[in-house]
Structure formats: C-alpha cells, structure tokens
Short mmCIF file of C-alpha atoms and ligand atoms in Angstrom, two decimals:
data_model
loop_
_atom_site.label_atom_id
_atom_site.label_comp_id
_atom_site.label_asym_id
_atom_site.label_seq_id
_atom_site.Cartn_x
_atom_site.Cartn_y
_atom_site.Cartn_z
CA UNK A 88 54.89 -0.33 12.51
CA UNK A 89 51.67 -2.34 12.90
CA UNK A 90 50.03 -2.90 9.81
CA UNK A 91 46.43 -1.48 9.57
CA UNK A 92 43.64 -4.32 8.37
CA UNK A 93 41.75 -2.49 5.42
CA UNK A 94 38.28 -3.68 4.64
CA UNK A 95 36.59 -3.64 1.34
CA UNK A 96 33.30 -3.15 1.26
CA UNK A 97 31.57 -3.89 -1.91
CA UNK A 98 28.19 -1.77 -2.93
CA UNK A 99 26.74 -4.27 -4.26
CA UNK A 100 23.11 -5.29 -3.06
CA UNK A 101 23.19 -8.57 -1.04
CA UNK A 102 20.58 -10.45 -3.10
CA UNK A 103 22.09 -9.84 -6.47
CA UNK A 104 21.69 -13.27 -7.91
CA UNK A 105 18.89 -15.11 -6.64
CA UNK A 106 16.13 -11.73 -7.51
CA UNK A 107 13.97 -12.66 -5.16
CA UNK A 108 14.36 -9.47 -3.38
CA UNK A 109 13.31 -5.87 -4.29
CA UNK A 110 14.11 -2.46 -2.93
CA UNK A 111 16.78 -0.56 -1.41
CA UNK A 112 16.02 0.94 2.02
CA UNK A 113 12.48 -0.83 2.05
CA UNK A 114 13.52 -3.99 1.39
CA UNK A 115 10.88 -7.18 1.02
CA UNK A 116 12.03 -10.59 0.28
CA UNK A 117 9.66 -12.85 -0.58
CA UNK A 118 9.15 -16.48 -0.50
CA UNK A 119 7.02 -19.97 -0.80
CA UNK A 120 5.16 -21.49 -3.81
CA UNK A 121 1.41 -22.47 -4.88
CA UNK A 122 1.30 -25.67 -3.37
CA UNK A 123 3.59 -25.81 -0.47
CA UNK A 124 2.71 -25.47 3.18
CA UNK A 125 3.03 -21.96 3.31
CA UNK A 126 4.05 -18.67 1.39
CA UNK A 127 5.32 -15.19 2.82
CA UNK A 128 7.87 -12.18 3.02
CA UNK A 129 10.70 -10.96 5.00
CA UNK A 130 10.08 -6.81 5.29
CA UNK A 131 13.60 -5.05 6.00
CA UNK A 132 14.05 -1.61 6.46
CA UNK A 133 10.81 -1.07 8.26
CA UNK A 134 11.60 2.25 10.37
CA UNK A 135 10.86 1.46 14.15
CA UNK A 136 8.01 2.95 16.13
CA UNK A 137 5.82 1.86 12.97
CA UNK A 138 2.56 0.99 14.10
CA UNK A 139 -0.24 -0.95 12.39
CA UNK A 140 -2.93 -4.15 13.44
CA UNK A 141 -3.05 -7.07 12.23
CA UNK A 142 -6.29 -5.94 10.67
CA UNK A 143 -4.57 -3.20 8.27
CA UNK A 144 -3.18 -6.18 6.31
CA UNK A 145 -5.45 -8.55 6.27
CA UNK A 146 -7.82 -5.80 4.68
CA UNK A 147 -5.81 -6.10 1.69
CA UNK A 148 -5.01 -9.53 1.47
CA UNK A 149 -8.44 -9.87 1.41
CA UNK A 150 -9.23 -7.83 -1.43
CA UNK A 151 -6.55 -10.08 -3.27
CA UNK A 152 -7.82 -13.24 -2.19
CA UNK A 153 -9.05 -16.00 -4.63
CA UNK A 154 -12.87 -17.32 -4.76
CA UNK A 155 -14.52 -13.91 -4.51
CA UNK A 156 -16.74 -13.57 -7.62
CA UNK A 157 -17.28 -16.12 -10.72
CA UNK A 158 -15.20 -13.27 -12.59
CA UNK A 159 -11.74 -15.56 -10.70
CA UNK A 160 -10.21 -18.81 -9.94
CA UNK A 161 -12.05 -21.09 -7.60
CA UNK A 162 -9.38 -22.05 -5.17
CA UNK A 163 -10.33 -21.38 -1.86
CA UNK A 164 -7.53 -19.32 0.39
CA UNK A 165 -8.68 -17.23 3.47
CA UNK A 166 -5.58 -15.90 3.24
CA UNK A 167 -4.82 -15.06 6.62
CA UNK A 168 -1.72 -13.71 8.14
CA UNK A 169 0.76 -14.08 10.66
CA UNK A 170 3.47 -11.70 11.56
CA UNK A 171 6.19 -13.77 12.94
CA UNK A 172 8.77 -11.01 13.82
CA UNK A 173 9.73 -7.55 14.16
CA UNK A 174 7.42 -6.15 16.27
CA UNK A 175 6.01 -5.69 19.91
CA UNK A 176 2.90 -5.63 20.59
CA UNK A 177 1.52 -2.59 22.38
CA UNK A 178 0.10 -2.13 26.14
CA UNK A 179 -3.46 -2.73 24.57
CA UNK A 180 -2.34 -6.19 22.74
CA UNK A 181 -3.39 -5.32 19.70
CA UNK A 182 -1.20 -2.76 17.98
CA UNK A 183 2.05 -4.02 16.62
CA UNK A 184 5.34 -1.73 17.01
CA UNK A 185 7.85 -2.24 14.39
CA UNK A 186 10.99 -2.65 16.24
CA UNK A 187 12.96 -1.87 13.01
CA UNK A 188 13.87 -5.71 13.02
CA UNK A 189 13.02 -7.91 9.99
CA UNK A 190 9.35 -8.24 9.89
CA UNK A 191 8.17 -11.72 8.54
CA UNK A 192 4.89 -12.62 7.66
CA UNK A 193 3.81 -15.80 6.85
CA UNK A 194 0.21 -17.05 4.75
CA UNK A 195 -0.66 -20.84 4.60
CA UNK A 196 -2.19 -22.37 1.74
CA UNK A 197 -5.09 -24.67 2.33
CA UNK A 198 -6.78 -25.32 -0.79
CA UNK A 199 -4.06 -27.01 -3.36
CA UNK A 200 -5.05 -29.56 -5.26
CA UNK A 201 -1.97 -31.04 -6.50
CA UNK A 202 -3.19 -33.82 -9.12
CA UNK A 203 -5.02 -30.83 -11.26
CA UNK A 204 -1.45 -30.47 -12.32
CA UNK A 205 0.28 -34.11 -12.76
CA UNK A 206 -0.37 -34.23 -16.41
CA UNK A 207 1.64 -31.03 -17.28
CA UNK A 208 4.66 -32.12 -14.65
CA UNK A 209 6.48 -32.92 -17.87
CA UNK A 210 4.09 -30.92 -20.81
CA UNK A 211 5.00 -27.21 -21.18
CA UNK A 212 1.47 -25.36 -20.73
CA UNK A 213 2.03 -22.33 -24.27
CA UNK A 214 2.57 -19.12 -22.59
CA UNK A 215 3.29 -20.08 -18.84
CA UNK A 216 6.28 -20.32 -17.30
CA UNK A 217 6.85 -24.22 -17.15
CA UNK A 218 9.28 -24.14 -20.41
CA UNK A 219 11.66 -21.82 -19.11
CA UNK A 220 11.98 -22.79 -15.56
CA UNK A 221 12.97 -26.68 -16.67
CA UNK A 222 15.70 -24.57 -19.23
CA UNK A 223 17.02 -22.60 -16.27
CA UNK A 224 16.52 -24.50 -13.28
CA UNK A 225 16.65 -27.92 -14.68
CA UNK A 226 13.97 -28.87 -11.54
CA UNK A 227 10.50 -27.67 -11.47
CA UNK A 228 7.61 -27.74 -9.31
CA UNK A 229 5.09 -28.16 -11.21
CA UNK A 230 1.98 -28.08 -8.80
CA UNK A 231 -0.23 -24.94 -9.49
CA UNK A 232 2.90 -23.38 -11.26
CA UNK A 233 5.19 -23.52 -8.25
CA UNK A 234 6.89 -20.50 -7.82
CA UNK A 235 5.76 -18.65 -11.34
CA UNK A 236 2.33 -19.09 -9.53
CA UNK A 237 1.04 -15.45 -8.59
CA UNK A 238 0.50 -17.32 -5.24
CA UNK A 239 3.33 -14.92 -4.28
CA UNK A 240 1.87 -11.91 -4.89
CA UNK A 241 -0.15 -12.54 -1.66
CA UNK A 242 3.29 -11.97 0.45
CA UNK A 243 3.77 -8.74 -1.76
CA UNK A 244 0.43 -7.35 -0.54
CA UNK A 245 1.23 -8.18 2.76
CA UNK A 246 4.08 -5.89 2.02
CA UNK A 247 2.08 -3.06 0.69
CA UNK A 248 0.23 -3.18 3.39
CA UNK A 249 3.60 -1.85 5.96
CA UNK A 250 4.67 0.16 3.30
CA UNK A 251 1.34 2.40 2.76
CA UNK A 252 1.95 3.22 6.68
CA UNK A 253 5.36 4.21 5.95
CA UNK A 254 4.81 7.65 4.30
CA UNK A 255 2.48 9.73 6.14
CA UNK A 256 -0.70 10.84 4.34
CA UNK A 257 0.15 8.54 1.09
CA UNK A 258 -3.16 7.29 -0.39
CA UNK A 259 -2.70 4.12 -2.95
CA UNK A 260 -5.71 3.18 -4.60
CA UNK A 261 -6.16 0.99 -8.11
CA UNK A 262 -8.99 0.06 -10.32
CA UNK A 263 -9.43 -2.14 -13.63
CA UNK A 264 -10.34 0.08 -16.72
CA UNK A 265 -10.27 -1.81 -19.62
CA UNK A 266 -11.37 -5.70 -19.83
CA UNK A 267 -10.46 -6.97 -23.74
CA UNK A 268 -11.29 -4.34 -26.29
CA UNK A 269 -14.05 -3.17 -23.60
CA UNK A 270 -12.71 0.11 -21.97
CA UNK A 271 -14.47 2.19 -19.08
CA UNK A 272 -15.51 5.76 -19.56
CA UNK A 273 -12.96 7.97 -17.91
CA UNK A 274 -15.95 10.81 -17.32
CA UNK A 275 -17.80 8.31 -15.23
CA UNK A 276 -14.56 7.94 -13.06
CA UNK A 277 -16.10 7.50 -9.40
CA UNK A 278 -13.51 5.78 -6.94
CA UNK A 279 -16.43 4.89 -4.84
CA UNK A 280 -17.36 2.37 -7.20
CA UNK A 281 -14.36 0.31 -6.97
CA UNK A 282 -15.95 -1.27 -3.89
CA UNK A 283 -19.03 -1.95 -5.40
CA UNK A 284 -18.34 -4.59 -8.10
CA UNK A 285 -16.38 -7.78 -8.57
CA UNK A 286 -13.99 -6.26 -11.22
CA UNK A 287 -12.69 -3.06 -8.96
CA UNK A 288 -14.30 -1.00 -11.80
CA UNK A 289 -14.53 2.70 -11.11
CA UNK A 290 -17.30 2.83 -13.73
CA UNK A 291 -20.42 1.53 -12.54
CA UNK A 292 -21.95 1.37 -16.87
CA UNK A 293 -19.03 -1.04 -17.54
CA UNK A 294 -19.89 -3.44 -15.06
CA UNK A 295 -22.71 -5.37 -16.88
CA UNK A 296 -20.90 -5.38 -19.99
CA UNK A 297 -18.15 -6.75 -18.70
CA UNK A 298 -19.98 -9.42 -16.72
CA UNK A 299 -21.48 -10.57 -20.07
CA UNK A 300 -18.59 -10.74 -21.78
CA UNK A 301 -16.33 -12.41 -19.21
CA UNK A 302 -18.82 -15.03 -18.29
CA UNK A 303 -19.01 -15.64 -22.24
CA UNK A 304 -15.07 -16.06 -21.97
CA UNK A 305 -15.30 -18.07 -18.55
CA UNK A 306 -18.10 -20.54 -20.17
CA UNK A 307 -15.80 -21.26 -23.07
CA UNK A 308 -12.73 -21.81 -20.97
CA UNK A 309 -10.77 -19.11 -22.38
CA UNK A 310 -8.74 -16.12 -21.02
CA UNK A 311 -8.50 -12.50 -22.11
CA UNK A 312 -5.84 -9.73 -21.16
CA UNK A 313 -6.85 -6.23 -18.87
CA UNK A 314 -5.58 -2.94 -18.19
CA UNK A 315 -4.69 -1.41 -14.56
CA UNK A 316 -4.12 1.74 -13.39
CA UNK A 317 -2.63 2.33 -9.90
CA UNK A 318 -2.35 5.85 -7.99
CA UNK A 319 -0.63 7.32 -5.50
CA UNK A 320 -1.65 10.39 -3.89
CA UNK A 321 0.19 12.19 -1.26
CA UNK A 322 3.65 11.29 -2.59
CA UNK A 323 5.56 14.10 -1.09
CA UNK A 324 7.48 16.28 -3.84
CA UNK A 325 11.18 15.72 -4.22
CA UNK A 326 11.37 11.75 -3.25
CA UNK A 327 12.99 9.88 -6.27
CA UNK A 328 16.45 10.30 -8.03
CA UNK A 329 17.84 11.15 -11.21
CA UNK A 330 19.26 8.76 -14.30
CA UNK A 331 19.57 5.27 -12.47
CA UNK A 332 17.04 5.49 -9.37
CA UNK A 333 14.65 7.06 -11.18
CA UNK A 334 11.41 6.89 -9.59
CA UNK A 335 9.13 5.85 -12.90
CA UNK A 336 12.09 3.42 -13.27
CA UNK A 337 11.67 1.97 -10.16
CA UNK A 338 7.94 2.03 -10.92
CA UNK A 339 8.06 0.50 -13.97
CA UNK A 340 10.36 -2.15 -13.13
CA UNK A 341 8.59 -3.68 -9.95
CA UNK A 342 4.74 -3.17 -11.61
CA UNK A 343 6.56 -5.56 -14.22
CA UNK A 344 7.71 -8.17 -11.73
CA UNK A 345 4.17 -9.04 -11.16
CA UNK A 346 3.06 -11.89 -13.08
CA UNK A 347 1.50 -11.53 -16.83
CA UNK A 348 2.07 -7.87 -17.26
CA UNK A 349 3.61 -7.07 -20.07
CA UNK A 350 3.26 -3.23 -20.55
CA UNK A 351 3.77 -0.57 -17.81
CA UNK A 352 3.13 3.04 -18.85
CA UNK A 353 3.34 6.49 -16.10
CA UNK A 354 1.11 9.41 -16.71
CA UNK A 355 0.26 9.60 -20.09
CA UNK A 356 2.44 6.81 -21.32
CA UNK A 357 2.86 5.67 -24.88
CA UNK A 358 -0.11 8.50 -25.51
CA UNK A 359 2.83 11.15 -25.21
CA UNK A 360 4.26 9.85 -28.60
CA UNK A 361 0.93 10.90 -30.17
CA UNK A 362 1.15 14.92 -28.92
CA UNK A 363 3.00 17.70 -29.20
CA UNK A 364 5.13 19.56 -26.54
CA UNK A 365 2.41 22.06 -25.85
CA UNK A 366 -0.02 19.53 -25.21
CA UNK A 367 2.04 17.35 -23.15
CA UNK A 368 3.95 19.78 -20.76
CA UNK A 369 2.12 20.55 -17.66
CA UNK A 370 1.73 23.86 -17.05
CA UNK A 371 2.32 25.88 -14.34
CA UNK A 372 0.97 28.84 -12.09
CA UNK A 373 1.16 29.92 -8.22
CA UNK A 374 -1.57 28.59 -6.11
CA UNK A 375 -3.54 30.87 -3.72
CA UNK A 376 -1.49 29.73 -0.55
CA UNK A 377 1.38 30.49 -2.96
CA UNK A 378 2.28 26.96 -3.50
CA UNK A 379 3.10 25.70 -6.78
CA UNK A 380 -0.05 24.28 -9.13
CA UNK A 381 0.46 22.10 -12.09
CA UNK A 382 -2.46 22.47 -14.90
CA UNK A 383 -2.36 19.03 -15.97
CA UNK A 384 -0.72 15.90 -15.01
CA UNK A 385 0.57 14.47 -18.27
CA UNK A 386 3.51 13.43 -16.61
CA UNK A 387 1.79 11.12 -14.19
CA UNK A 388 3.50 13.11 -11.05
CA UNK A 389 7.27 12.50 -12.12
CA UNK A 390 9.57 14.64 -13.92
CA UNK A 391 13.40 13.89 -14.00
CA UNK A 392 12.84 10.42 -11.77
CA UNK A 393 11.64 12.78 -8.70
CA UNK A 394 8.07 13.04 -7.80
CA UNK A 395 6.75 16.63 -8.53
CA UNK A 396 3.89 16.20 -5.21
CA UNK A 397 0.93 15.33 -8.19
CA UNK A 398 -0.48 12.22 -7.95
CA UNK A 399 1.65 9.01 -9.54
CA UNK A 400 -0.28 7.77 -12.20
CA UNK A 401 0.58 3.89 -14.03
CA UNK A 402 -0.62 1.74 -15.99
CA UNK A 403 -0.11 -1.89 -16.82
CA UNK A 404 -1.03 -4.44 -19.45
CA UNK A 405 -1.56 -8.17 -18.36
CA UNK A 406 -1.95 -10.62 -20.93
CA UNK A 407 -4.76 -13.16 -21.34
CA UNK A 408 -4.17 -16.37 -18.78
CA UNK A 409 -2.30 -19.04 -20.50
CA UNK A 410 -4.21 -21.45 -18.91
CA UNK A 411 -6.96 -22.59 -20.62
CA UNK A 412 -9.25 -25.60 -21.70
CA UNK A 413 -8.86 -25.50 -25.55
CA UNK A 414 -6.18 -27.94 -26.39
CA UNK A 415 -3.10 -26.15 -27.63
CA UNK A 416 0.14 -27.23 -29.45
CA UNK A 417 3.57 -27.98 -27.32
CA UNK A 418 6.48 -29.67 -26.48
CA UNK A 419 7.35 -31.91 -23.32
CA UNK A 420 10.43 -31.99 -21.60
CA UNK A 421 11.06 -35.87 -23.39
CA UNK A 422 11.36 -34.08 -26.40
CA UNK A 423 7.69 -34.91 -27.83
CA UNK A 424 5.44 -32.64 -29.28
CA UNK A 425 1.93 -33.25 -27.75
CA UNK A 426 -1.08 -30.87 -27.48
CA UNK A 427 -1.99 -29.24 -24.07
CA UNK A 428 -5.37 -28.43 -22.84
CA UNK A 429 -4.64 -26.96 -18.85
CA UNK A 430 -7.23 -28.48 -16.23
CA UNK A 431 -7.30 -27.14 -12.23
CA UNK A 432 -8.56 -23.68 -11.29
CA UNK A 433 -8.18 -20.70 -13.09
CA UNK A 434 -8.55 -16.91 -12.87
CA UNK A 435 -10.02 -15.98 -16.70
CA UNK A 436 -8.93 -12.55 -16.16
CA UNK A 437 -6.02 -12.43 -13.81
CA UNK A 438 -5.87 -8.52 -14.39
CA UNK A 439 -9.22 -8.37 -11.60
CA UNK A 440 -6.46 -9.77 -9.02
CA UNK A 441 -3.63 -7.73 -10.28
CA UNK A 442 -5.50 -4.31 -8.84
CA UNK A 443 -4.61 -5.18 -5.49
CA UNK A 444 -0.82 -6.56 -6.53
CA UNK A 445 -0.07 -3.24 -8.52
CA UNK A 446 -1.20 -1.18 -5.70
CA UNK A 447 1.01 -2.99 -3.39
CA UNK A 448 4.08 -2.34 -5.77
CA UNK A 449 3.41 1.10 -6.26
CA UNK A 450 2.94 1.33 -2.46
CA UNK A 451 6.21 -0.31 -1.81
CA UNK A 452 8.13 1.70 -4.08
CA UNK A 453 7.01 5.01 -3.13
CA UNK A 454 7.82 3.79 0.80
CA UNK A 455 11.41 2.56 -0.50
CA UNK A 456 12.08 6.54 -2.57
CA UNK A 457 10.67 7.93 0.68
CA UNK A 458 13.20 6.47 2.89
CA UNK A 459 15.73 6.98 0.02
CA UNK A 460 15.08 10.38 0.43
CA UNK A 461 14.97 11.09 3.55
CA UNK A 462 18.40 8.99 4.03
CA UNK A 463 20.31 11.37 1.54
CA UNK A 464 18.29 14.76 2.31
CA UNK A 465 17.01 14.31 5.71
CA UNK A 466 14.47 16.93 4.36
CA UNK A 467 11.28 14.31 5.69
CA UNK A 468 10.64 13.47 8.96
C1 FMN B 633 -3.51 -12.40 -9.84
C2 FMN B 633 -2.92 -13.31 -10.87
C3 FMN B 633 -3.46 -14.57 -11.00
C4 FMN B 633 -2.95 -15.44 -11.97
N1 FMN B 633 -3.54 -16.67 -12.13
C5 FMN B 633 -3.16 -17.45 -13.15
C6 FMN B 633 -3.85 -18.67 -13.40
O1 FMN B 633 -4.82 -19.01 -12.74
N2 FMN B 633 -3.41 -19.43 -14.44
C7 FMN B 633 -2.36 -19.05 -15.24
O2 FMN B 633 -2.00 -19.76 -16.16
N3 FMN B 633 -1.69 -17.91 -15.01
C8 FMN B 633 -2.06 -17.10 -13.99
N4 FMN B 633 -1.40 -15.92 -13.79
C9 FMN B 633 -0.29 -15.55 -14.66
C10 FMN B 633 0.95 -16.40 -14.48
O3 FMN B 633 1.37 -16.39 -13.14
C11 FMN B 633 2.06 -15.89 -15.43
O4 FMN B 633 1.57 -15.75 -16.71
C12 FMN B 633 3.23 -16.84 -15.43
O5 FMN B 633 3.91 -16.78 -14.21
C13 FMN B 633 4.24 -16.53 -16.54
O6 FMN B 633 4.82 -15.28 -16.33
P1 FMN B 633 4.68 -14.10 -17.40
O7 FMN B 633 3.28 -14.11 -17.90
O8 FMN B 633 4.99 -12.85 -16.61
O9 FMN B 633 5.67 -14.34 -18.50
C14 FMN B 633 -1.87 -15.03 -12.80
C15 FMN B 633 -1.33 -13.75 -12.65
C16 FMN B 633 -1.85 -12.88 -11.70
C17 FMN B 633 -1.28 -11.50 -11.58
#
C-alpha cells in the first residue's frame, strides 16, 4: 500500500521571534529606522475590493508629522506616502482597490541629521533605549535612536489609516487630556476642538495653560510625561474573544508597543479599584427601537474581551522624553561612567504625537477583531 505523506502544520504565527509584526487576520509588519533612506509597513490581510485614495492616509500621517507647532521636535518630514503594492487603481486613476495582496507603503526620511547623535554612538542616553539594544543586539544604530526611534510609528499610521476603512461606520478619534499634573476639564469635552490647537486638546481653557507651561519646559530643555485617550465608536457588538484574544488585551498590548507609554487603562481603568460594584456595573434597559441601552460606560465598551457595541474607551500614560539638555549620569558601552546631556531635535512632550499613533493602534486592532470575527461567526458582512 502507498504510504500517505502527512503534513504538520504548526499554529504558530509566522513572525514569532523577530516581533516586528502585530495582528492576526489584519496583519501589519513594519519596518525602517530614523535615519535611513526610508521607513514603512507591509499591510496583510487587507480584504479585497477595499477602496481608499492616497489622500485618506496622508490625512493622518499628516496629523503625526514632526515640525507642526513649537509644542514638538523640529525635524522636518513631509511625510509623504507611497503605496507600492496591493492595489489597482480604479477607472478614474485615483482610487486604489485593495486586491487582497500585501499592501506596502513606503515614507522617506529627508531631514536626519546624523552627527546630532555621534557623541552618544557609544554613551547610553538614561531612560532611552540605547542600553538595552547594545545588551541584546550587540550592534546599534545609533543615529536619531535607530529603530527605538518613534520614526516608526509613521508606518503604523499609515496602517491605521487601511484599517479605519476596514469596518464600516467605525469612527476613531483621540485627544491629549492631561499635560504634567495639568489635566483638562472633562465637562468642557468638545471634539471639535481637537482641530483647533497644537496639543489635540478637546478643551479649548487648557490650551493656554498648557502652552505656558510647556514652553517653560521647552525653554529649559526638559521633558514631561502626558495622558491619551483614544475612542472608537461604531465597533460593532460581539467582535473580540474570550480569555486569550481578549479584545482590551489586544488593546492594551499594541497601545503599549508604542514608544514611552507606560500605562494603558480601558473604560474606567485603575478608577474601578476605587468603586463599588453598583457604581461600576453599567446598567441596563431596552431602548425605544427595542435595542439594548447601557446607562453608563464604565467598562469602556468591553465586557468578557467582546465589544458590547458602546464606544471603546483607553487610556495611556507616556513618560517624560528621555532626551534632554541637562547633563545626566551614565555608563558607556567601554565600561566608563560619564555624564550625558542629549543634543539633536526633540519632541518635549512626545504624548502631543502619540494622539495620532494610539488612534492608529486602536484602529488596527478593532479592524484585526473585526475580521476575527467575521472569520469564526460569519455574522458581519
Ligand atoms: C511621537 C513620539 C515621539 C518621540 N520622540 C522622542 C524624542 O524626540 N526623543 C526621545 O528621547 N524619545 C522620544 N520618544 C520616546 C522614545 O522613542 C522611547 O522612549 C524609547 O524608544 C524607549 O522606549 P520606552 O520609553 O518605551 O522604554 C518619542 C515617542 C513618541 C511616541
């Protein structure tokens, strides 16, 4: 009898070692550091038919870019993208048609300045990343941070960008509300605003004080630490999964792979060890078209990893940029100890930037449970 080949097939995702890939059925790769030619992403996943311009991501790459207010770094980046593959373009040369093929998109960078950097290609800059890439990699590129630069969060928005397109009606929006110890009043919450000032504030009485306070902070060539919150409305009811796909997990995990943050919390967060189970539950009654209503919306839109149809709420802390002009004490990788003062461009409140990045994220992970969902349901169209 002729033997029958068996094949194993391991369920293991492809890209478990490197991590420089996130996502199941959306899948973006990214790629590229600070000062190389060029940085970008590899969408997979991307259902075919999809249809966007070139203009739906460039919007948000430009709300990302560097060199928009004094409130950010300097370097100069238009930012611009090209999509290299996976699509056709339609009969009126404009529209692009995702042909469910990998889409690539690709962003040069134009404005490094390389010798900003040569005197910490061996000095370990105190709370950057320089330390622990030399430990790990035993290599580094040192120009504007190399690959620990948030440079790469630029290919991430491109991401975002496909991804919002992805679940019909989905709405991801993001603003800054809390600068330092300097918080904005929730009852003045007006997403209007957002566009209005240079921190993405939804609270036009915060602006001013916050422009004092940072250009006090940018004058003395310091840094200080922000809060974010990111939400997604129209996140149909039912996508996520229970224990180990959790949607908050899932969430909470890629908000955390952006660069500096160092606290994620969904819906009321780390507030819900503070109150007691009547406050926190959210409620419920029968709407008027005999839908169900939630009172409240403690649980930031999740319950039991799958999205109850209220918005997703999150938050994230990111931590004060480590690079900064008072001299500070370290180590090089000689083995001396030496004092560090960091010199080149930077953004004294990388949380301004990070609205766009945690939007993106959010974006991306609701587009990845959506097509999650719809695999193992078939419930969404
Ligand atoms: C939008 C954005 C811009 C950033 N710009 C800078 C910068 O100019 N200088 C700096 O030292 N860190 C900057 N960072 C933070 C570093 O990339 C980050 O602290 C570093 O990679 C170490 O990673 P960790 O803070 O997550 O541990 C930025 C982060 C974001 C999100």
């Amino acid at each position: 009898m002729e033997a029958i080949p068996v094949r194993l097939t391991l369920n293991i995702p492809v890209a478990v070692m490197s991590h420089n890939t996130f996502g199941h059925l959306f899948r973006v790769t990214t790629w590229g550091e600070s000062h190389g030619p060029a940085l970008g992403c590899v969408v997979d996943g991307c259902p075919p038919g999809l249809r966007f311009m070139l203009a739906d991501i460039q919007a948000w790459l430009d709300k990302r870019k560097p060199g928009q207010s004094r409130f950010v770094t300097q370097r100069r980046e238009d930012d611009l993208v090209k999509v290299l593959s996976g699509v056709m373009l339609d009969d009126d040369g404009e529209t692009m048609i995702a042909t469910g093929t990998p889409i690539s998109m690709m962003i040069e960078n134009t404005d490094q300045r390389s010798k900003d950097y040569s005197e910490i290609a061996k000095r370990y800059r105190p709370g950057h990343a320089d330390y622990t890439y030399d430990v790990k990699y035993g290599i580094r590129d040192y120009r504007g941070g190399g690959r620990s630069s948030a440079r790469e969060t630029a290919a991430r928005v491109a991401a975002g960008a496909i991804a919002r397109k992805v679940v019909p009606g989905l709405i991801v929006r993001g603003a800054l509300v809390q600068i330092g110890k300097h918080r904005i009043d929730r009852a003045n919450w007006d997403w209007a605003e957002v566009e209005n000032n240079p921190f993405f504030s939804p609270d036009p009485a915060i602006v001013p004080v916050w422009e004092d306070y940072l250009d006090g902070i940018r004058k003395a060539g310091s840094s200080i630490g922000a809060v974010v919150e990111v939400i997604a409305e129209g996140v149909p009811a039912g996508i996520g999964a229970p224990i180990y796909g959790k949607l908050d997990q899932d969430i909470a995990s890629n908000l955390m792979s952006i660069n500096a943050v160092k606290g994620v919390e969904i819906g009321n967060g780390f507030a819900a060890a503070e109150i007691s189970g009547e406050e926190n539950a959210d409620e419920m009654r029968i709407g008027s078209g005999g839908e169900p209503v939630f009172l409240s919306n403690k649980a930031g839109g999740i319950l039991g990893g799958i999205a109850t149809g209220q918005p997703v709420v999150a938050r994230f802390a990111i931590k004060p940029t480590s690079s900064i002009l008072t001299e500070r004490r370290s180590i090089d990788s000689d083995g001396n100890e030496v004092d560090v003062r960091t010199k080149g461009r930077h953004d004294p409140c990388v949380g301004i930037r990070a609205v766009p990045i945690g939007e993106a994220m959010l974006a991306c992970t609701i587009a990845d449970h959506y097509l999650r969902d719809r695999g193992q349901t078939g419930r969404l169209k």
